[in-house]
Amino acid sequence: MVQRPIQFELPASLRDPTDDRAAAVLASYYRPLSGKAGGYTGGQFDAFDPSGTRSASANTFTADDLVAVSLLSVDVPGRAATQMLVTQRRRFETLLEDIGPDRDLSAEGSVAEPNFRPAWELWRALAALPRLGPTTVSKLMARKRPRLIPIFDSVIDTTVLGGRGVLWAPLHAALRENDGALHNRLLQVRARAGLDESISALRVFDVLAWMDGSGNSSNVTTAQS
């Protein structure tokens, strides 16, 4: 059987020859929350750390992590939460330790190479928990390794992948093309939007793809016109 090539398409904000639209859309997403209007709860995901323990728990799933992913409109069911935080806590710590410290996806080898094996093992372990689908799994992993693991959901799948459901390999390749031009551009867009290094390049990509694919970017561009 002949396999079709993996599809990957930049979201509309990144197809614009300038960074004006992308920076405006990104800044809108991270605008501070104010009552019932303004900003998105997902804008709190990256730096969410009410217990002040995030830096010390890079290899441990915490209650803060579970609340953080709820800011991205997914919930971790009670049985899965209990296993992650209590009964299988050490198992998941070992899997995170095997992945190693957070590092840029663009600097890594192919996702098929051995150094990505631990990431796939963590993916499978989380996916085996009760009622955890690929979107929630990706958000949990991105919470622990935000520079290495991209978020995946139905909007990203449709907007960027044409419904193929394969993200790690094509995004890795895109970030490395032309001496890392896309990776560098994502960092430039982040700077233009006035955001700091707590927002990873992968998260910039995710936000732009989601805003474009969900139609929310049009609200930003309409308001500017």
PDB file of C-alpha atoms in Angstrom:
ATOM      1  CA  MET A   1       0.000   0.000   0.000  1.00  0.00           C
ATOM      2  CA  VAL A   2       1.305   3.426  -0.943  1.00  0.00           C
ATOM      3  CA  GLN A   3       1.132   5.817   1.988  1.00  0.00           C
ATOM      4  CA  ARG A   4       0.091   9.403   1.411  1.00  0.00           C
ATOM      5  CA  PRO A   5       2.599  12.024   2.585  1.00  0.00           C
ATOM      6  CA  ILE A   6       1.894  13.514   5.986  1.00  0.00           C
ATOM      7  CA  GLN A   7      -0.016  16.749   5.525  1.00  0.00           C
ATOM      8  CA  PHE A   8       1.088  19.906   7.307  1.00  0.00           C
ATOM      9  CA  GLU A   9      -0.149  23.423   6.608  1.00  0.00           C
ATOM     10  CA  LEU A  10       0.641  26.629   8.435  1.00  0.00           C
ATOM     11  CA  PRO A  11      -2.351  28.364  10.027  1.00  0.00           C
ATOM     12  CA  ALA A  12      -3.597  31.509   8.281  1.00  0.00           C
ATOM     13  CA  SER A  13      -1.915  33.897  10.724  1.00  0.00           C
ATOM     14  CA  LEU A  14       1.470  32.446   9.810  1.00  0.00           C
ATOM     15  CA  ARG A  15       0.746  32.494   6.083  1.00  0.00           C
ATOM     16  CA  ASP A  16       0.509  36.279   6.298  1.00  0.00           C
ATOM     17  CA  PRO A  17       3.831  37.671   4.985  1.00  0.00           C
ATOM     18  CA  THR A  18       4.093  40.006   7.966  1.00  0.00           C
ATOM     19  CA  ASP A  19       3.847  39.212  11.669  1.00  0.00           C
ATOM     20  CA  ASP A  20       1.191  41.859  12.274  1.00  0.00           C
ATOM     21  CA  ARG A  21      -1.805  39.540  12.276  1.00  0.00           C
ATOM     22  CA  ALA A  22      -0.070  36.765  14.217  1.00  0.00           C
ATOM     23  CA  ALA A  23       1.140  39.140  16.921  1.00  0.00           C
ATOM     24  CA  ALA A  24      -2.298  40.732  17.279  1.00  0.00           C
ATOM     25  CA  VAL A  25      -4.041  37.360  17.521  1.00  0.00           C
ATOM     26  CA  LEU A  26      -1.529  36.076  20.069  1.00  0.00           C
ATOM     27  CA  ALA A  27      -1.759  39.221  22.195  1.00  0.00           C
ATOM     28  CA  SER A  28      -5.552  38.980  22.142  1.00  0.00           C
ATOM     29  CA  TYR A  29      -5.460  35.404  23.418  1.00  0.00           C
ATOM     30  CA  TYR A  30      -3.169  36.351  26.313  1.00  0.00           C
ATOM     31  CA  ARG A  31      -5.010  39.552  27.206  1.00  0.00           C
ATOM     32  CA  PRO A  32      -5.677  39.572  30.986  1.00  0.00           C
ATOM     33  CA  LEU A  33      -8.995  38.147  32.056  1.00  0.00           C
ATOM     34  CA  SER A  34     -11.498  40.728  33.204  1.00  0.00           C
ATOM     35  CA  GLY A  35     -14.854  39.558  34.515  1.00  0.00           C
ATOM     36  CA  LYS A  36     -16.874  37.759  31.852  1.00  0.00           C
ATOM     37  CA  ALA A  37     -15.042  39.372  28.930  1.00  0.00           C
ATOM     38  CA  GLY A  38     -11.475  39.854  27.757  1.00  0.00           C
ATOM     39  CA  GLY A  39      -8.806  37.257  27.126  1.00  0.00           C
ATOM     40  CA  TYR A  40      -9.093  33.478  27.230  1.00  0.00           C
ATOM     41  CA  THR A  41      -8.752  31.163  30.226  1.00  0.00           C
ATOM     42  CA  GLY A  42      -6.143  29.268  28.206  1.00  0.00           C
ATOM     43  CA  GLY A  43      -3.930  32.312  28.508  1.00  0.00           C
ATOM     44  CA  GLN A  44      -3.440  31.355  32.162  1.00  0.00           C
ATOM     45  CA  PHE A  45      -2.331  27.798  31.350  1.00  0.00           C
ATOM     46  CA  ASP A  46       1.372  28.389  30.772  1.00  0.00           C
ATOM     47  CA  ALA A  47       2.245  30.165  34.017  1.00  0.00           C
ATOM     48  CA  PHE A  48      -0.445  28.676  36.270  1.00  0.00           C
ATOM     49  CA  ASP A  49       1.298  27.880  39.562  1.00  0.00           C
ATOM     50  CA  PRO A  50      -0.875  28.733  42.589  1.00  0.00           C
ATOM     51  CA  SER A  51       1.039  26.375  44.885  1.00  0.00           C
ATOM     52  CA  GLY A  52       4.417  27.782  43.835  1.00  0.00           C
ATOM     53  CA  THR A  53       5.804  24.277  43.283  1.00  0.00           C
ATOM     54  CA  ARG A  54       5.922  23.992  39.489  1.00  0.00           C
ATOM     55  CA  SER A  55       9.682  24.382  39.093  1.00  0.00           C
ATOM     56  CA  ALA A  56      10.274  21.711  41.729  1.00  0.00           C
ATOM     57  CA  SER A  57       7.777  19.252  40.254  1.00  0.00           C
ATOM     58  CA  ALA A  58       8.911  18.999  36.633  1.00  0.00           C
ATOM     59  CA  ASN A  59       8.821  15.207  36.908  1.00  0.00           C
ATOM     60  CA  THR A  60       5.653  14.906  38.978  1.00  0.00           C
ATOM     61  CA  PHE A  61       2.039  15.434  37.947  1.00  0.00           C
ATOM     62  CA  THR A  62       0.344  17.673  40.502  1.00  0.00           C
ATOM     63  CA  ALA A  63      -3.119  18.965  41.274  1.00  0.00           C
ATOM     64  CA  ASP A  64      -2.005  22.285  39.759  1.00  0.00           C
ATOM     65  CA  ASP A  65      -1.375  20.493  36.448  1.00  0.00           C
ATOM     66  CA  LEU A  66      -4.865  19.029  36.437  1.00  0.00           C
ATOM     67  CA  VAL A  67      -6.421  22.438  37.091  1.00  0.00           C
ATOM     68  CA  ALA A  68      -4.155  23.996  34.446  1.00  0.00           C
ATOM     69  CA  VAL A  69      -5.447  21.704  31.700  1.00  0.00           C
ATOM     70  CA  SER A  70      -9.007  22.563  32.738  1.00  0.00           C
ATOM     71  CA  LEU A  71      -8.160  26.116  31.642  1.00  0.00           C
ATOM     72  CA  LEU A  72      -7.847  24.602  28.144  1.00  0.00           C
ATOM     73  CA  SER A  73     -11.393  23.220  28.361  1.00  0.00           C
ATOM     74  CA  VAL A  74     -10.591  19.609  29.225  1.00  0.00           C
ATOM     75  CA  ASP A  75     -11.059  17.762  32.510  1.00  0.00           C
ATOM     76  CA  VAL A  76      -9.191  14.838  34.017  1.00  0.00           C
ATOM     77  CA  PRO A  77     -11.740  12.344  35.403  1.00  0.00           C
ATOM     78  CA  GLY A  78     -11.461  11.387  39.051  1.00  0.00           C
ATOM     79  CA  ARG A  79     -10.237   7.827  38.504  1.00  0.00           C
ATOM     80  CA  ALA A  80      -7.506   8.982  36.137  1.00  0.00           C
ATOM     81  CA  ALA A  81      -6.539  11.793  38.507  1.00  0.00           C
ATOM     82  CA  THR A  82      -6.227   9.385  41.418  1.00  0.00           C
ATOM     83  CA  GLN A  83      -3.923   7.115  39.447  1.00  0.00           C
ATOM     84  CA  MET A  84      -1.759   9.983  38.192  1.00  0.00           C
ATOM     85  CA  LEU A  85      -1.410  11.676  41.559  1.00  0.00           C
ATOM     86  CA  VAL A  86      -1.524   8.745  43.979  1.00  0.00           C
ATOM     87  CA  THR A  87      -1.562   5.078  43.000  1.00  0.00           C
ATOM     88  CA  GLN A  88       0.697   5.368  39.915  1.00  0.00           C
ATOM     89  CA  ARG A  89       2.505   8.536  40.938  1.00  0.00           C
ATOM     90  CA  ARG A  90       5.963   6.975  40.913  1.00  0.00           C
ATOM     91  CA  ARG A  91       5.371   5.278  37.559  1.00  0.00           C
ATOM     92  CA  PHE A  92       4.601   8.612  35.900  1.00  0.00           C
ATOM     93  CA  GLU A  93       7.532  10.276  37.635  1.00  0.00           C
ATOM     94  CA  THR A  94       9.828   7.643  36.122  1.00  0.00           C
ATOM     95  CA  LEU A  95       8.361   8.174  32.652  1.00  0.00           C
ATOM     96  CA  LEU A  96       8.888  11.938  32.910  1.00  0.00           C
ATOM     97  CA  GLU A  97      12.429  11.415  34.192  1.00  0.00           C
ATOM     98  CA  ASP A  98      13.135   9.172  31.200  1.00  0.00           C
ATOM     99  CA  ILE A  99      12.083  11.968  28.824  1.00  0.00           C
ATOM    100  CA  GLY A 100      14.615  14.234  30.481  1.00  0.00           C
ATOM    101  CA  PRO A 101      14.484  18.001  30.953  1.00  0.00           C
ATOM    102  CA  ASP A 102      12.367  20.225  28.747  1.00  0.00           C
ATOM    103  CA  ARG A 103      14.017  21.157  25.440  1.00  0.00           C
ATOM    104  CA  ASP A 104      12.992  22.502  22.068  1.00  0.00           C
ATOM    105  CA  LEU A 105      11.293  20.113  19.680  1.00  0.00           C
ATOM    106  CA  SER A 106      13.124  21.873  16.861  1.00  0.00           C
ATOM    107  CA  ALA A 107      16.488  20.798  18.293  1.00  0.00           C
ATOM    108  CA  GLU A 108      15.617  17.128  18.588  1.00  0.00           C
ATOM    109  CA  GLY A 109      16.107  14.267  16.177  1.00  0.00           C
ATOM    110  CA  SER A 110      13.259  12.595  14.345  1.00  0.00           C
ATOM    111  CA  VAL A 111      10.379  11.517  16.568  1.00  0.00           C
ATOM    112  CA  ALA A 112      10.979   8.010  15.267  1.00  0.00           C
ATOM    113  CA  GLU A 113      14.470   7.956  16.781  1.00  0.00           C
ATOM    114  CA  PRO A 114      15.210   6.351  20.167  1.00  0.00           C
ATOM    115  CA  ASN A 115      15.373   9.614  22.113  1.00  0.00           C
ATOM    116  CA  PHE A 116      11.634  10.076  21.581  1.00  0.00           C
ATOM    117  CA  ARG A 117      10.732   6.590  22.800  1.00  0.00           C
ATOM    118  CA  PRO A 118      10.144   7.790  26.377  1.00  0.00           C
ATOM    119  CA  ALA A 119       7.698  10.442  25.150  1.00  0.00           C
ATOM    120  CA  TRP A 120       5.640   7.824  23.319  1.00  0.00           C
ATOM    121  CA  GLU A 121       5.730   5.606  26.415  1.00  0.00           C
ATOM    122  CA  LEU A 122       4.315   8.413  28.537  1.00  0.00           C
ATOM    123  CA  TRP A 123       1.669   9.066  25.893  1.00  0.00           C
ATOM    124  CA  ARG A 124       0.572   5.437  25.936  1.00  0.00           C
ATOM    125  CA  ALA A 125       0.552   5.268  29.747  1.00  0.00           C
ATOM    126  CA  LEU A 126      -1.641   8.354  30.041  1.00  0.00           C
ATOM    127  CA  ALA A 127      -3.932   7.215  27.223  1.00  0.00           C
ATOM    128  CA  ALA A 128      -4.494   3.946  29.092  1.00  0.00           C
ATOM    129  CA  LEU A 129      -6.010   5.783  32.066  1.00  0.00           C
ATOM    130  CA  PRO A 130      -9.820   5.877  32.317  1.00  0.00           C
ATOM    131  CA  ARG A 131     -11.456   8.318  29.883  1.00  0.00           C
ATOM    132  CA  LEU A 132      -8.324  10.161  28.817  1.00  0.00           C
ATOM    133  CA  GLY A 133      -8.360  10.931  25.099  1.00  0.00           C
ATOM    134  CA  PRO A 134      -5.546  12.243  22.895  1.00  0.00           C
ATOM    135  CA  THR A 135      -6.412  15.899  23.446  1.00  0.00           C
ATOM    136  CA  THR A 136      -6.239  15.675  27.240  1.00  0.00           C
ATOM    137  CA  VAL A 137      -3.106  13.528  27.063  1.00  0.00           C
ATOM    138  CA  SER A 138      -1.354  16.052  24.829  1.00  0.00           C
ATOM    139  CA  LYS A 139      -2.266  18.931  27.143  1.00  0.00           C
ATOM    140  CA  LEU A 140      -0.995  17.079  30.204  1.00  0.00           C
ATOM    141  CA  MET A 141       2.280  16.301  28.446  1.00  0.00           C
ATOM    142  CA  ALA A 142       2.611  19.852  27.130  1.00  0.00           C
ATOM    143  CA  ARG A 143       2.117  21.133  30.658  1.00  0.00           C
ATOM    144  CA  LYS A 144       5.184  19.163  31.820  1.00  0.00           C
ATOM    145  CA  ARG A 145       7.334  19.636  28.681  1.00  0.00           C
ATOM    146  CA  PRO A 146       6.004  22.795  26.971  1.00  0.00           C
ATOM    147  CA  ARG A 147       8.956  23.246  24.608  1.00  0.00           C
ATOM    148  CA  LEU A 148       9.054  19.608  23.527  1.00  0.00           C
ATOM    149  CA  ILE A 149       5.450  18.361  23.337  1.00  0.00           C
ATOM    150  CA  PRO A 150       2.870  20.173  21.171  1.00  0.00           C
ATOM    151  CA  ILE A 151      -0.816  20.313  22.027  1.00  0.00           C
ATOM    152  CA  PHE A 152      -3.133  18.316  19.774  1.00  0.00           C
ATOM    153  CA  ASP A 153      -6.890  18.727  19.419  1.00  0.00           C
ATOM    154  CA  SER A 154      -9.585  18.515  16.759  1.00  0.00           C
ATOM    155  CA  VAL A 155      -9.054  22.124  15.656  1.00  0.00           C
ATOM    156  CA  ILE A 156      -5.309  21.614  15.198  1.00  0.00           C
ATOM    157  CA  ASP A 157      -5.997  18.343  13.403  1.00  0.00           C
ATOM    158  CA  THR A 158      -8.362  19.988  10.924  1.00  0.00           C
ATOM    159  CA  THR A 159      -6.534  23.286  10.462  1.00  0.00           C
ATOM    160  CA  VAL A 160      -2.951  22.066  10.254  1.00  0.00           C
ATOM    161  CA  LEU A 161      -3.083  18.350   9.483  1.00  0.00           C
ATOM    162  CA  GLY A 162      -6.105  17.955   7.227  1.00  0.00           C
ATOM    163  CA  GLY A 163      -7.596  15.440   9.648  1.00  0.00           C
ATOM    164  CA  ARG A 164      -4.662  13.029   9.477  1.00  0.00           C
ATOM    165  CA  GLY A 165      -4.073  13.096  13.228  1.00  0.00           C
ATOM    166  CA  VAL A 166      -0.260  13.012  13.052  1.00  0.00           C
ATOM    167  CA  LEU A 167       1.429  16.075  14.572  1.00  0.00           C
ATOM    168  CA  TRP A 168       4.812  15.387  16.194  1.00  0.00           C
ATOM    169  CA  ALA A 169       6.749  14.375  13.084  1.00  0.00           C
ATOM    170  CA  PRO A 170       5.457  17.020  10.632  1.00  0.00           C
ATOM    171  CA  LEU A 171       5.730  19.840  13.172  1.00  0.00           C
ATOM    172  CA  HIS A 172       9.234  18.727  14.090  1.00  0.00           C
ATOM    173  CA  ALA A 173      10.204  18.789  10.409  1.00  0.00           C
ATOM    174  CA  ALA A 174       8.593  22.191   9.833  1.00  0.00           C
ATOM    175  CA  LEU A 175      10.404  23.712  12.795  1.00  0.00           C
ATOM    176  CA  ARG A 176      13.758  22.513  11.483  1.00  0.00           C
ATOM    177  CA  GLU A 177      13.342  23.566   7.854  1.00  0.00           C
ATOM    178  CA  ASN A 178      15.419  26.462   6.535  1.00  0.00           C
ATOM    179  CA  ASP A 179      17.696  26.539   9.561  1.00  0.00           C
ATOM    180  CA  GLY A 180      14.808  26.764  11.992  1.00  0.00           C
ATOM    181  CA  ALA A 181      13.061  29.672  10.268  1.00  0.00           C
ATOM    182  CA  LEU A 182       9.604  28.785  11.607  1.00  0.00           C
ATOM    183  CA  HIS A 183      10.870  28.267  15.148  1.00  0.00           C
ATOM    184  CA  ASN A 184      12.630  31.628  15.068  1.00  0.00           C
ATOM    185  CA  ARG A 185       9.571  33.333  13.621  1.00  0.00           C
ATOM    186  CA  LEU A 186       7.374  31.985  16.410  1.00  0.00           C
ATOM    187  CA  LEU A 187       9.753  33.514  18.938  1.00  0.00           C
ATOM    188  CA  GLN A 188       9.645  36.812  17.046  1.00  0.00           C
ATOM    189  CA  VAL A 189       5.852  36.786  17.069  1.00  0.00           C
ATOM    190  CA  ARG A 190       5.950  36.117  20.814  1.00  0.00           C
ATOM    191  CA  ALA A 191       8.170  39.154  21.312  1.00  0.00           C
ATOM    192  CA  ARG A 192       5.944  41.317  19.081  1.00  0.00           C
ATOM    193  CA  ALA A 193       2.965  40.309  21.207  1.00  0.00           C
ATOM    194  CA  GLY A 194       4.790  41.424  24.357  1.00  0.00           C
ATOM    195  CA  LEU A 195       5.014  37.941  25.887  1.00  0.00           C
ATOM    196  CA  ASP A 196       7.927  36.441  27.774  1.00  0.00           C
ATOM    197  CA  GLU A 197       9.798  33.131  27.627  1.00  0.00           C
ATOM    198  CA  SER A 198       7.207  31.332  29.747  1.00  0.00           C
ATOM    199  CA  ILE A 199       5.297  30.947  26.456  1.00  0.00           C
ATOM    200  CA  SER A 200       7.077  28.332  24.343  1.00  0.00           C
ATOM    201  CA  ALA A 201       7.378  28.441  20.563  1.00  0.00           C
ATOM    202  CA  LEU A 202       5.130  25.364  20.409  1.00  0.00           C
ATOM    203  CA  ARG A 203       2.499  27.167  22.441  1.00  0.00           C
ATOM    204  CA  VAL A 204       2.648  30.174  20.115  1.00  0.00           C
ATOM    205  CA  PHE A 205       2.000  27.813  17.209  1.00  0.00           C
ATOM    206  CA  ASP A 206      -0.820  26.055  19.047  1.00  0.00           C
ATOM    207  CA  VAL A 207      -2.568  29.296  20.000  1.00  0.00           C
ATOM    208  CA  LEU A 208      -2.373  30.727  16.473  1.00  0.00           C
ATOM    209  CA  ALA A 209      -3.611  27.494  14.903  1.00  0.00           C
ATOM    210  CA  TRP A 210      -6.478  27.223  17.396  1.00  0.00           C
ATOM    211  CA  MET A 211      -7.487  30.871  17.094  1.00  0.00           C
ATOM    212  CA  ASP A 212      -7.454  30.649  13.292  1.00  0.00           C
ATOM    213  CA  GLY A 213      -9.155  27.281  13.078  1.00  0.00           C
ATOM    214  CA  SER A 214     -11.878  28.138  15.591  1.00  0.00           C
ATOM    215  CA  GLY A 215     -12.675  31.423  13.871  1.00  0.00           C
ATOM    216  CA  ASN A 216     -11.649  33.560  16.843  1.00  0.00           C
ATOM    217  CA  SER A 217      -8.875  35.282  14.887  1.00  0.00           C
ATOM    218  CA  SER A 218     -11.475  36.950  12.693  1.00  0.00           C
ATOM    219  CA  ASN A 219     -12.788  38.797  15.747  1.00  0.00           C
ATOM    220  CA  VAL A 220      -9.324  40.261  16.280  1.00  0.00           C
ATOM    221  CA  THR A 221      -8.771  41.268  12.659  1.00  0.00           C
ATOM    222  CA  THR A 222     -12.288  42.704  12.378  1.00  0.00           C
ATOM    223  CA  ALA A 223     -11.763  44.825  15.470  1.00  0.00           C
ATOM    224  CA  GLN A 224      -8.525  46.184  13.982  1.00  0.00           C
ATOM    225  CA  SER A 225     -10.047  47.109  10.620  1.00  0.00           C
TER     226      SER A 225
END
